[in-house]
mmCIF file with all atom_site columns, C-alpha atoms in Angstrom:
data_model
loop_
_atom_site.group_PDB
_atom_site.id
_atom_site.type_symbol
_atom_site.label_atom_id
_atom_site.label_alt_id
_atom_site.label_comp_id
_atom_site.label_asym_id
_atom_site.label_entity_id
_atom_site.label_seq_id
_atom_site.pdbx_PDB_ins_code
_atom_site.Cartn_x
_atom_site.Cartn_y
_atom_site.Cartn_z
_atom_site.occupancy
_atom_site.B_iso_or_equiv
_atom_site.pdbx_formal_charge
_atom_site.auth_seq_id
_atom_site.auth_comp_id
_atom_site.auth_asym_id
_atom_site.auth_atom_id
_atom_site.pdbx_PDB_model_num
ATOM 1   C CA . GLN A 1 1   ? 15.888 28.405  -11.167 1.00 58.00 ? 1   GLN A CA 1
ATOM 2   C CA . VAL A 1 2   ? 15.485 29.843  -7.698  1.00 62.00 ? 2   VAL A CA 1
ATOM 3   C CA . GLU A 1 3   ? 14.772 27.473  -4.859  1.00 62.00 ? 3   GLU A CA 1
ATOM 4   C CA . PRO A 1 4   ? 11.398 28.095  -3.179  1.00 64.00 ? 4   PRO A CA 1
ATOM 5   C CA . GLU A 1 5   ? 11.461 29.669  0.250   1.00 85.00 ? 5   GLU A CA 1
ATOM 6   C CA . ILE A 1 6   ? 8.827  27.274  1.585   1.00 93.00 ? 6   ILE A CA 1
ATOM 7   C CA . TYR A 1 7   ? 8.682  23.496  0.983   1.00 95.00 ? 7   TYR A CA 1
ATOM 8   C CA . ASN A 1 8   ? 5.718  21.153  1.317   1.00 95.00 ? 8   ASN A CA 1
ATOM 9   C CA . VAL A 1 9   ? 6.205  18.210  3.621   1.00 97.00 ? 9   VAL A CA 1
ATOM 10  C CA . GLU A 1 10  ? 4.260  15.198  2.299   1.00 97.00 ? 10  GLU A CA 1
ATOM 11  C CA . VAL A 1 11  ? 3.508  11.621  3.338   1.00 97.00 ? 11  VAL A CA 1
ATOM 12  C CA . VAL A 1 12  ? 3.830  9.425   0.331   1.00 96.00 ? 12  VAL A CA 1
ATOM 13  C CA . GLN A 1 13  ? 2.559  5.840   -0.018  1.00 94.00 ? 13  GLN A CA 1
ATOM 14  C CA . PHE A 1 14  ? 3.732  3.126   -2.431  1.00 91.00 ? 14  PHE A CA 1
ATOM 15  C CA . TRP A 1 15  ? 2.275  -0.168  -3.531  1.00 86.00 ? 15  TRP A CA 1
ATOM 16  C CA . GLN A 1 16  ? 4.661  -3.084  -2.698  1.00 80.00 ? 16  GLN A CA 1
ATOM 17  C CA . GLY A 1 17  ? 3.001  -5.839  -4.606  1.00 76.00 ? 17  GLY A CA 1
ATOM 18  C CA . GLU A 1 18  ? 0.891  -8.739  -3.513  1.00 75.00 ? 18  GLU A CA 1
ATOM 19  C CA . ALA A 1 19  ? 1.384  -11.745 -1.322  1.00 76.00 ? 19  ALA A CA 1
ATOM 20  C CA . ALA A 1 20  ? -1.131 -13.564 -3.536  1.00 72.00 ? 20  ALA A CA 1
ATOM 21  C CA . PRO A 1 21  ? -3.781 -12.337 -5.924  1.00 77.00 ? 21  PRO A CA 1
ATOM 22  C CA . LEU A 1 22  ? -6.012 -9.773  -4.253  1.00 74.00 ? 22  LEU A CA 1
ATOM 23  C CA . ARG A 1 23  ? -3.836 -9.862  -1.092  1.00 74.00 ? 23  ARG A CA 1
ATOM 24  C CA . PRO A 1 24  ? -1.698 -6.736  -1.358  1.00 73.00 ? 24  PRO A CA 1
ATOM 25  C CA . TYR A 1 25  ? 1.220  -6.142  1.033   1.00 76.00 ? 25  TYR A CA 1
ATOM 26  C CA . ALA A 1 26  ? 0.977  -3.217  3.276   1.00 79.00 ? 26  ALA A CA 1
ATOM 27  C CA . LEU A 1 27  ? 1.741  0.150   1.726   1.00 85.00 ? 27  LEU A CA 1
ATOM 28  C CA . GLN A 1 28  ? 5.200  1.520   2.137   1.00 90.00 ? 28  GLN A CA 1
ATOM 29  C CA . TRP A 1 29  ? 5.141  4.990   3.806   1.00 95.00 ? 29  TRP A CA 1
ATOM 30  C CA . ALA A 1 30  ? 7.806  7.717   3.578   1.00 96.00 ? 30  ALA A CA 1
ATOM 31  C CA . ILE A 1 31  ? 8.177  11.424  4.187   1.00 98.00 ? 31  ILE A CA 1
ATOM 32  C CA . TRP A 1 32  ? 8.953  13.486  1.133   1.00 97.00 ? 32  TRP A CA 1
ATOM 33  C CA . VAL A 1 33  ? 9.856  17.172  0.723   1.00 96.00 ? 33  VAL A CA 1
ATOM 34  C CA . ARG A 1 34  ? 9.905  18.432  -2.918  1.00 92.00 ? 34  ARG A CA 1
ATOM 35  C CA . THR A 1 35  ? 13.022 20.607  -3.236  1.00 90.00 ? 35  THR A CA 1
ATOM 36  C CA . GLY A 1 36  ? 13.322 20.920  -6.972  1.00 82.00 ? 36  GLY A CA 1
ATOM 37  C CA . LEU A 1 37  ? 11.594 20.782  -10.323 1.00 79.00 ? 37  LEU A CA 1
ATOM 38  C CA . GLY A 1 38  ? 9.504  17.711  -11.213 1.00 79.00 ? 38  GLY A CA 1
ATOM 39  C CA . MET A 1 39  ? 9.746  14.862  -8.643  1.00 81.00 ? 39  MET A CA 1
ATOM 40  C CA . ARG A 1 40  ? 13.099 15.827  -7.068  1.00 89.00 ? 40  ARG A CA 1
ATOM 41  C CA . GLY A 1 41  ? 13.293 16.206  -3.360  1.00 94.00 ? 41  GLY A CA 1
ATOM 42  C CA . HIS A 1 42  ? 14.358 14.756  -0.026  1.00 96.00 ? 42  HIS A CA 1
ATOM 43  C CA . THR A 1 43  ? 12.967 11.304  0.915   1.00 96.00 ? 43  THR A CA 1
ATOM 44  C CA . TYR A 1 44  ? 13.023 9.912   4.424   1.00 97.00 ? 44  TYR A CA 1
ATOM 45  C CA . LYS A 1 45  ? 11.981 6.237   4.801   1.00 95.00 ? 45  LYS A CA 1
ATOM 46  C CA . LEU A 1 46  ? 12.763 3.007   6.594   1.00 96.00 ? 46  LEU A CA 1
ATOM 47  C CA . VAL A 1 47  ? 14.506 0.162   4.758   1.00 94.00 ? 47  VAL A CA 1
ATOM 48  C CA . GLY A 1 48  ? 14.967 -3.357  5.892   1.00 92.00 ? 48  GLY A CA 1
ATOM 49  C CA . ASP A 1 49  ? 12.730 -5.636  7.928   1.00 90.00 ? 49  ASP A CA 1
ATOM 50  C CA . GLN A 1 50  ? 11.680 -5.827  11.607  1.00 91.00 ? 50  GLN A CA 1
ATOM 51  C CA . THR A 1 51  ? 15.122 -7.208  12.625  1.00 95.00 ? 51  THR A CA 1
ATOM 52  C CA . ASN A 1 52  ? 17.282 -4.483  11.012  1.00 96.00 ? 52  ASN A CA 1
ATOM 53  C CA . TYR A 1 53  ? 15.113 -1.403  10.114  1.00 96.00 ? 53  TYR A CA 1
ATOM 54  C CA . ALA A 1 54  ? 17.196 1.676   9.396   1.00 96.00 ? 54  ALA A CA 1
ATOM 55  C CA . ILE A 1 55  ? 16.407 5.185   8.080   1.00 96.00 ? 55  ILE A CA 1
ATOM 56  C CA . ASP A 1 56  ? 17.286 5.818   4.481   1.00 96.00 ? 56  ASP A CA 1
ATOM 57  C CA . VAL A 1 57  ? 17.702 9.520   3.527   1.00 96.00 ? 57  VAL A CA 1
ATOM 58  C CA . ARG A 1 58  ? 17.994 10.574  -0.106  1.00 95.00 ? 58  ARG A CA 1
ATOM 59  C CA . LEU A 1 59  ? 18.626 14.247  -0.658  1.00 94.00 ? 59  LEU A CA 1
ATOM 60  C CA . HIS A 1 60  ? 17.831 16.146  -3.925  1.00 91.00 ? 60  HIS A CA 1
ATOM 61  C CA . GLN A 1 61  ? 16.987 12.845  -5.682  1.00 93.00 ? 61  GLN A CA 1
ATOM 62  C CA . PRO A 1 62  ? 14.057 11.894  -7.976  1.00 90.00 ? 62  PRO A CA 1
ATOM 63  C CA . LEU A 1 63  ? 11.205 10.222  -6.020  1.00 86.00 ? 63  LEU A CA 1
ATOM 64  C CA . GLU A 1 64  ? 12.025 6.464   -6.187  1.00 84.00 ? 64  GLU A CA 1
ATOM 65  C CA . ASN A 1 65  ? 9.300  4.001   -7.419  1.00 80.00 ? 65  ASN A CA 1
ATOM 66  C CA . TRP A 1 66  ? 7.069  6.916   -8.467  1.00 78.00 ? 66  TRP A CA 1
ATOM 67  C CA . ASN A 1 67  ? 5.350  4.412   -10.824 1.00 81.00 ? 67  ASN A CA 1
ATOM 68  C CA . ASN A 1 68  ? 4.212  2.566   -7.784  1.00 84.00 ? 68  ASN A CA 1
ATOM 69  C CA . LEU A 1 69  ? 2.951  5.747   -6.000  1.00 88.00 ? 69  LEU A CA 1
ATOM 70  C CA . ARG A 1 70  ? -0.457 5.205   -4.539  1.00 90.00 ? 70  ARG A CA 1
ATOM 71  C CA . GLY A 1 71  ? -0.855 8.784   -3.328  1.00 91.00 ? 71  GLY A CA 1
ATOM 72  C CA . SER A 1 72  ? 0.395  11.497  -1.019  1.00 94.00 ? 72  SER A CA 1
ATOM 73  C CA . TYR A 1 73  ? -0.853 14.262  1.100   1.00 95.00 ? 73  TYR A CA 1
ATOM 74  C CA . CYS A 1 74  ? 0.657  17.444  2.436   1.00 97.00 ? 74  CYS A CA 1
ATOM 75  C CA . VAL A 1 75  ? 1.128  17.491  6.213   1.00 97.00 ? 75  VAL A CA 1
ATOM 76  C CA . GLY A 1 76  ? 2.823  20.876  6.527   1.00 97.00 ? 76  GLY A CA 1
ATOM 77  C CA . THR A 1 77  ? 5.440  23.280  5.238   1.00 97.00 ? 77  THR A CA 1
ATOM 78  C CA . VAL A 1 78  ? 9.005  24.096  6.207   1.00 96.00 ? 78  VAL A CA 1
ATOM 79  C CA . SER A 1 79  ? 11.544 26.803  5.387   1.00 95.00 ? 79  SER A CA 1
ATOM 80  C CA . ARG A 1 80  ? 15.074 25.959  4.257   1.00 92.00 ? 80  ARG A CA 1
ATOM 81  C CA . LYS A 1 81  ? 16.318 26.494  7.826   1.00 93.00 ? 81  LYS A CA 1
ATOM 82  C CA . GLU A 1 82  ? 13.449 24.317  9.254   1.00 96.00 ? 82  GLU A CA 1
ATOM 83  C CA . LEU A 1 83  ? 14.142 21.627  6.649   1.00 96.00 ? 83  LEU A CA 1
ATOM 84  C CA . ASP A 1 84  ? 17.754 21.297  8.028   1.00 94.00 ? 84  ASP A CA 1
ATOM 85  C CA . GLU A 1 85  ? 16.331 21.074  11.587  1.00 96.00 ? 85  GLU A CA 1
ATOM 86  C CA . MET A 1 86  ? 13.660 18.551  10.485  1.00 96.00 ? 86  MET A CA 1
ATOM 87  C CA . GLU A 1 87  ? 16.465 16.315  9.084   1.00 95.00 ? 87  GLU A CA 1
ATOM 88  C CA . ILE A 1 88  ? 18.236 16.227  12.473  1.00 95.00 ? 88  ILE A CA 1
ATOM 89  C CA . ILE A 1 89  ? 14.922 15.418  14.192  1.00 96.00 ? 89  ILE A CA 1
ATOM 90  C CA . LEU A 1 90  ? 14.086 12.531  11.752  1.00 97.00 ? 90  LEU A CA 1
ATOM 91  C CA . GLN A 1 91  ? 17.460 10.950  12.538  1.00 95.00 ? 91  GLN A CA 1
ATOM 92  C CA . ARG A 1 92  ? 16.429 10.805  16.206  1.00 96.00 ? 92  ARG A CA 1
ATOM 93  C CA . VAL A 1 93  ? 13.020 9.230   15.711  1.00 97.00 ? 93  VAL A CA 1
ATOM 94  C CA . ASP A 1 94  ? 13.033 5.860   17.481  1.00 96.00 ? 94  ASP A CA 1
ATOM 95  C CA . ILE A 1 95  ? 13.103 2.736   15.274  1.00 97.00 ? 95  ILE A CA 1
ATOM 96  C CA . ILE A 1 96  ? 11.479 -0.321  16.899  1.00 96.00 ? 96  ILE A CA 1
ATOM 97  C CA . HIS A 1 97  ? 12.833 -3.807  16.143  1.00 96.00 ? 97  HIS A CA 1
ATOM 98  C CA . ASN A 1 98  ? 11.424 -7.254  16.618  1.00 95.00 ? 98  ASN A CA 1
ATOM 99  C CA . ILE A 1 99  ? 7.789  -6.260  17.042  1.00 94.00 ? 99  ILE A CA 1
ATOM 100 C CA . PRO A 1 100 ? 5.922  -7.794  14.031  1.00 90.00 ? 100 PRO A CA 1
ATOM 101 C CA . TRP A 1 101 ? 3.118  -5.216  13.975  1.00 92.00 ? 101 TRP A CA 1
ATOM 102 C CA . TRP A 1 102 ? 5.487  -2.178  13.998  1.00 95.00 ? 102 TRP A CA 1
ATOM 103 C CA . ASN A 1 103 ? 6.572  -0.937  10.506  1.00 94.00 ? 103 ASN A CA 1
ATOM 104 C CA . ASP A 1 104 ? 7.400  2.125   8.388   1.00 95.00 ? 104 ASP A CA 1
ATOM 105 C CA . GLN A 1 105 ? 3.877  3.528   8.848   1.00 95.00 ? 105 GLN A CA 1
ATOM 106 C CA . ASP A 1 106 ? 4.438  3.692   12.576  1.00 97.00 ? 106 ASP A CA 1
ATOM 107 C CA . TRP A 1 107 ? 7.731  5.393   12.099  1.00 97.00 ? 107 TRP A CA 1
ATOM 108 C CA . VAL A 1 108 ? 6.215  8.068   9.826   1.00 97.00 ? 108 VAL A CA 1
ATOM 109 C CA . ASP A 1 109 ? 3.434  8.538   12.385  1.00 97.00 ? 109 ASP A CA 1
ATOM 110 C CA . ASP A 1 110 ? 5.952  8.919   15.178  1.00 97.00 ? 110 ASP A CA 1
ATOM 111 C CA . ALA A 1 111 ? 8.069  11.331  13.038  1.00 96.00 ? 111 ALA A CA 1
ATOM 112 C CA . LEU A 1 112 ? 5.087  13.593  12.448  1.00 94.00 ? 112 LEU A CA 1
#
């Protein structure tokens, strides 16, 4: 199978359960680039909590928690070379700690 020349860049959202019945937690957001067949691709997301957020990068892996996938939308495309450059840029996006209202949704927004 030949790799595509252009990759879609998507924002994906996942359900994270409920604090109580009918009180869902905020959606988890991530940036995902499909690089292979099926649900294989590169995932860029934050892990941890407000005191220790860190970027988690998974390359050429199946999309985790796909059964909790709420949805996704394409925000652009990149070539293979641009994907390499995008990975460097994503490592440099600021991660804010100890501000209760800042989370992975803000990180994805800042990254875009």
